JSON list of C-alpha atoms in Angstrom, two decimals:
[
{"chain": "A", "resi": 1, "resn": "UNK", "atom": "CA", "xyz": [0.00, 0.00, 0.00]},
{"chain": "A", "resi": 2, "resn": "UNK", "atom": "CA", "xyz": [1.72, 3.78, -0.96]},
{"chain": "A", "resi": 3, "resn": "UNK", "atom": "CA", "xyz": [1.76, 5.97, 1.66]},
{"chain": "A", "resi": 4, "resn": "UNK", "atom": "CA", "xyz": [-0.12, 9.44, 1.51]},
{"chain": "A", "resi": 5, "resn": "UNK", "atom": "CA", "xyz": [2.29, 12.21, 0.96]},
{"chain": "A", "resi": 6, "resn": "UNK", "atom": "CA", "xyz": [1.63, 15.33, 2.13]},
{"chain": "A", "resi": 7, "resn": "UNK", "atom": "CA", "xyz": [2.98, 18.94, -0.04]},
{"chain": "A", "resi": 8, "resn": "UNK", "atom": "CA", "xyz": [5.63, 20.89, 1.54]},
{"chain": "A", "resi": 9, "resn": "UNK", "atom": "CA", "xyz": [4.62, 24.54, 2.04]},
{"chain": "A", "resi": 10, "resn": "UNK", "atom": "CA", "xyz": [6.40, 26.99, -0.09]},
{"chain": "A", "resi": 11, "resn": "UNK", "atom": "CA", "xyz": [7.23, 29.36, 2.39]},
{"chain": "A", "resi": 12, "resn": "UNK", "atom": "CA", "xyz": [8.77, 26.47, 4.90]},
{"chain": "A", "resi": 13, "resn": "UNK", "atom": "CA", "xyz": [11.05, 25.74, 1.71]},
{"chain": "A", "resi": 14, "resn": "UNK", "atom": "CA", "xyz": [11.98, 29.36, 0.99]},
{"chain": "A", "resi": 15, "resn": "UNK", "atom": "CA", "xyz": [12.35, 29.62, 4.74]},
{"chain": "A", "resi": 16, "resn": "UNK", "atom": "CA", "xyz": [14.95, 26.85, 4.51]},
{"chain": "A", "resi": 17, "resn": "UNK", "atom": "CA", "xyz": [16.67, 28.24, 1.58]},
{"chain": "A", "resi": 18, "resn": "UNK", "atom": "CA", "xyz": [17.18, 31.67, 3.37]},
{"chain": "A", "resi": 19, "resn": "UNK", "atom": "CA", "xyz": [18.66, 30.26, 6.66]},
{"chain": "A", "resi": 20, "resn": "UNK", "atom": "CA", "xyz": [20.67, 27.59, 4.84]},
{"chain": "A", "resi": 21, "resn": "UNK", "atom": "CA", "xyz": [18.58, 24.78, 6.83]},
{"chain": "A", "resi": 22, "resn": "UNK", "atom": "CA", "xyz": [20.09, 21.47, 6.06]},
{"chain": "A", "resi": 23, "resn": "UNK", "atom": "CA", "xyz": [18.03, 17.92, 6.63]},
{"chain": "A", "resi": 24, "resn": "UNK", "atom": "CA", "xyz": [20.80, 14.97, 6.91]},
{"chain": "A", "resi": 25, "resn": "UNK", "atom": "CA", "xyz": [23.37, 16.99, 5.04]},
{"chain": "A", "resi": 26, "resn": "UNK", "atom": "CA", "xyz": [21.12, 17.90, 1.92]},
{"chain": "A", "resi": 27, "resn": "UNK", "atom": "CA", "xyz": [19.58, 21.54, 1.33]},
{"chain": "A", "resi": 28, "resn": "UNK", "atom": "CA", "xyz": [15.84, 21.19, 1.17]},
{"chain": "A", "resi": 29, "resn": "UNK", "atom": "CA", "xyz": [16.10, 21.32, -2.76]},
{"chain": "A", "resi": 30, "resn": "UNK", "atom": "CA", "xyz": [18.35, 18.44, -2.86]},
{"chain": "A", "resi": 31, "resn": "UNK", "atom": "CA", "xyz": [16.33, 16.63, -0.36]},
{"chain": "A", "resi": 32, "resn": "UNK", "atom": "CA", "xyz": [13.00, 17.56, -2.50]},
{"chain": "A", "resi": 33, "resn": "UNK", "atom": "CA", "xyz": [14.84, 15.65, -4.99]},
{"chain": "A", "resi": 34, "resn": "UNK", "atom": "CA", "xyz": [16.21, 12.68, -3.61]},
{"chain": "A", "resi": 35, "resn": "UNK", "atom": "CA", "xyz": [13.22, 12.02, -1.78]},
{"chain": "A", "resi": 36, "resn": "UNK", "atom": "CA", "xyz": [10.11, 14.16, -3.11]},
{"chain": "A", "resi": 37, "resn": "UNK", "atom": "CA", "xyz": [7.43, 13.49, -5.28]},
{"chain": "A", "resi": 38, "resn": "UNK", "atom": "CA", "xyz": [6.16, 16.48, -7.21]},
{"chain": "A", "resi": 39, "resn": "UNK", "atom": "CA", "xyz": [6.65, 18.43, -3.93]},
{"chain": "A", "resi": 40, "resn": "UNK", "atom": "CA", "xyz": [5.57, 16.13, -1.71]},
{"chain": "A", "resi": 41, "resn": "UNK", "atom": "CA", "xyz": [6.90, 13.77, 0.51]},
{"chain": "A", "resi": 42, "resn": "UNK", "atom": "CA", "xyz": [6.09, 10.87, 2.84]},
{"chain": "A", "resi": 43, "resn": "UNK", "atom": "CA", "xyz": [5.59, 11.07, 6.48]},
{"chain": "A", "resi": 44, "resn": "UNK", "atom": "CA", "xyz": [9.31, 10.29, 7.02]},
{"chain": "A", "resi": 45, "resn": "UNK", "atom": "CA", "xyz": [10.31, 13.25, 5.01]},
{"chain": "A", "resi": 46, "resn": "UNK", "atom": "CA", "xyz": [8.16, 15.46, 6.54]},
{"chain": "A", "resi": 47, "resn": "UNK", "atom": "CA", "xyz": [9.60, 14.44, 10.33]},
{"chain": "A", "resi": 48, "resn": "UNK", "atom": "CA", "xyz": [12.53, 14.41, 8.82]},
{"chain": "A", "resi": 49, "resn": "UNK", "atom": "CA", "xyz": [12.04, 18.61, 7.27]},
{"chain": "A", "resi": 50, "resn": "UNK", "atom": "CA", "xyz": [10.52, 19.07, 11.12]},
{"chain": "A", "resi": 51, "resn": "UNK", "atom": "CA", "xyz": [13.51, 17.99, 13.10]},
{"chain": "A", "resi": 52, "resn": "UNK", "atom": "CA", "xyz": [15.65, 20.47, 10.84]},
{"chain": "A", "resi": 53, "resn": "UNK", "atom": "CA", "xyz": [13.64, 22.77, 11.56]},
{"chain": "A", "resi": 54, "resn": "UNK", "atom": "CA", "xyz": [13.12, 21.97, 15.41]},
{"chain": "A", "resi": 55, "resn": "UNK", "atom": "CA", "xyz": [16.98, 21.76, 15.18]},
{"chain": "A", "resi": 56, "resn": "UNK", "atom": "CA", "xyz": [17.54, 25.29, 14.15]},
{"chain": "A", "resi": 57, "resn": "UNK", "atom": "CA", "xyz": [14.87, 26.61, 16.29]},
{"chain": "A", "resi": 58, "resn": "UNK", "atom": "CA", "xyz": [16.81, 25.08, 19.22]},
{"chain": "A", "resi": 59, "resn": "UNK", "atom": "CA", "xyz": [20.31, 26.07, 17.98]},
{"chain": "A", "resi": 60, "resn": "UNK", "atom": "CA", "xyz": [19.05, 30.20, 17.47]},
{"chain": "A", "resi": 61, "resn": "UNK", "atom": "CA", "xyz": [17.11, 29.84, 21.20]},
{"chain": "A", "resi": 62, "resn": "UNK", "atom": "CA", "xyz": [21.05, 28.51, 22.67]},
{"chain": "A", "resi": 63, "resn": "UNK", "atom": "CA", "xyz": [22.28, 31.10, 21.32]},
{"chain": "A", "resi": 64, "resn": "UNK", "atom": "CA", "xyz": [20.45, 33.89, 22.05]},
{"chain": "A", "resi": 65, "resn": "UNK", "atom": "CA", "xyz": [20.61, 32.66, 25.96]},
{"chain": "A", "resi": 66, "resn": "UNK", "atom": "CA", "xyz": [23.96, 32.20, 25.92]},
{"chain": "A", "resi": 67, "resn": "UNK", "atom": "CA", "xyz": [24.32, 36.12, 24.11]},
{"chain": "A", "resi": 68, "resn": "UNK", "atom": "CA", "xyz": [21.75, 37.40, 26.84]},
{"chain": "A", "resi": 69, "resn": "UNK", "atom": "CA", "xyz": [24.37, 35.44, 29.41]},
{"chain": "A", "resi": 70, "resn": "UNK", "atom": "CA", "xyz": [27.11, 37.24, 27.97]},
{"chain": "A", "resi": 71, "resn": "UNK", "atom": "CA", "xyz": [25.12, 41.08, 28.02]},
{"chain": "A", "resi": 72, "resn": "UNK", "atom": "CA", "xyz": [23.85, 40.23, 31.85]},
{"chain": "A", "resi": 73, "resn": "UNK", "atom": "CA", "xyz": [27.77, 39.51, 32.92]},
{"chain": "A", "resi": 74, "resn": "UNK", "atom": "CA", "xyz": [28.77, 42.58, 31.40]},
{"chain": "A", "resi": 75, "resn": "UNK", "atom": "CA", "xyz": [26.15, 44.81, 32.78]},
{"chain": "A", "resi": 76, "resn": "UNK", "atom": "CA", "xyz": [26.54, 43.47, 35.95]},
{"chain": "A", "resi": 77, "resn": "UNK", "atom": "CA", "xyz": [30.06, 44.20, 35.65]},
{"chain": "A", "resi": 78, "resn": "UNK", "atom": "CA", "xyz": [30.53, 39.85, 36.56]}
]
């Protein structure tokens, strides 16, 4: 039985373009084309274009903390 693939939304893929989001090494067009099927893919490929992007959400929060870190020592003259 095929699986039901779902269409990736434009704007997640020109997100991922702008921010240089990789998923397992690939850019999201080389993904789409490995893996994709007219713009869709699978449910695999679409957890798999999630964690990237739950990846980079994490990576920008980290940072951000540890820059607020950085601006609190300074300010509090740490």
């Amino acid at each position: 039985m095929l699986k039901p693939k779902e269409e990736v939304p434009e704007d997640v893929i020109i997100y991922m373009r702008e921010h240089g989001i990789l998923i397992d090494g690939l850019t999201i067009d080389e993904y789409m084309a490995k893996y994709g099927d007219h713009g869709k893919l699978d449910k695999g490929g679409l957890q798999a274009v999630k964690a990237a992007l739950d990846n980079d959400a994490n990576r920008n929060t980290d940072l951000m903390s540890q820059g607020q870190i950085i601006i609190q020592k300074n300010v509090s003259g740490a």
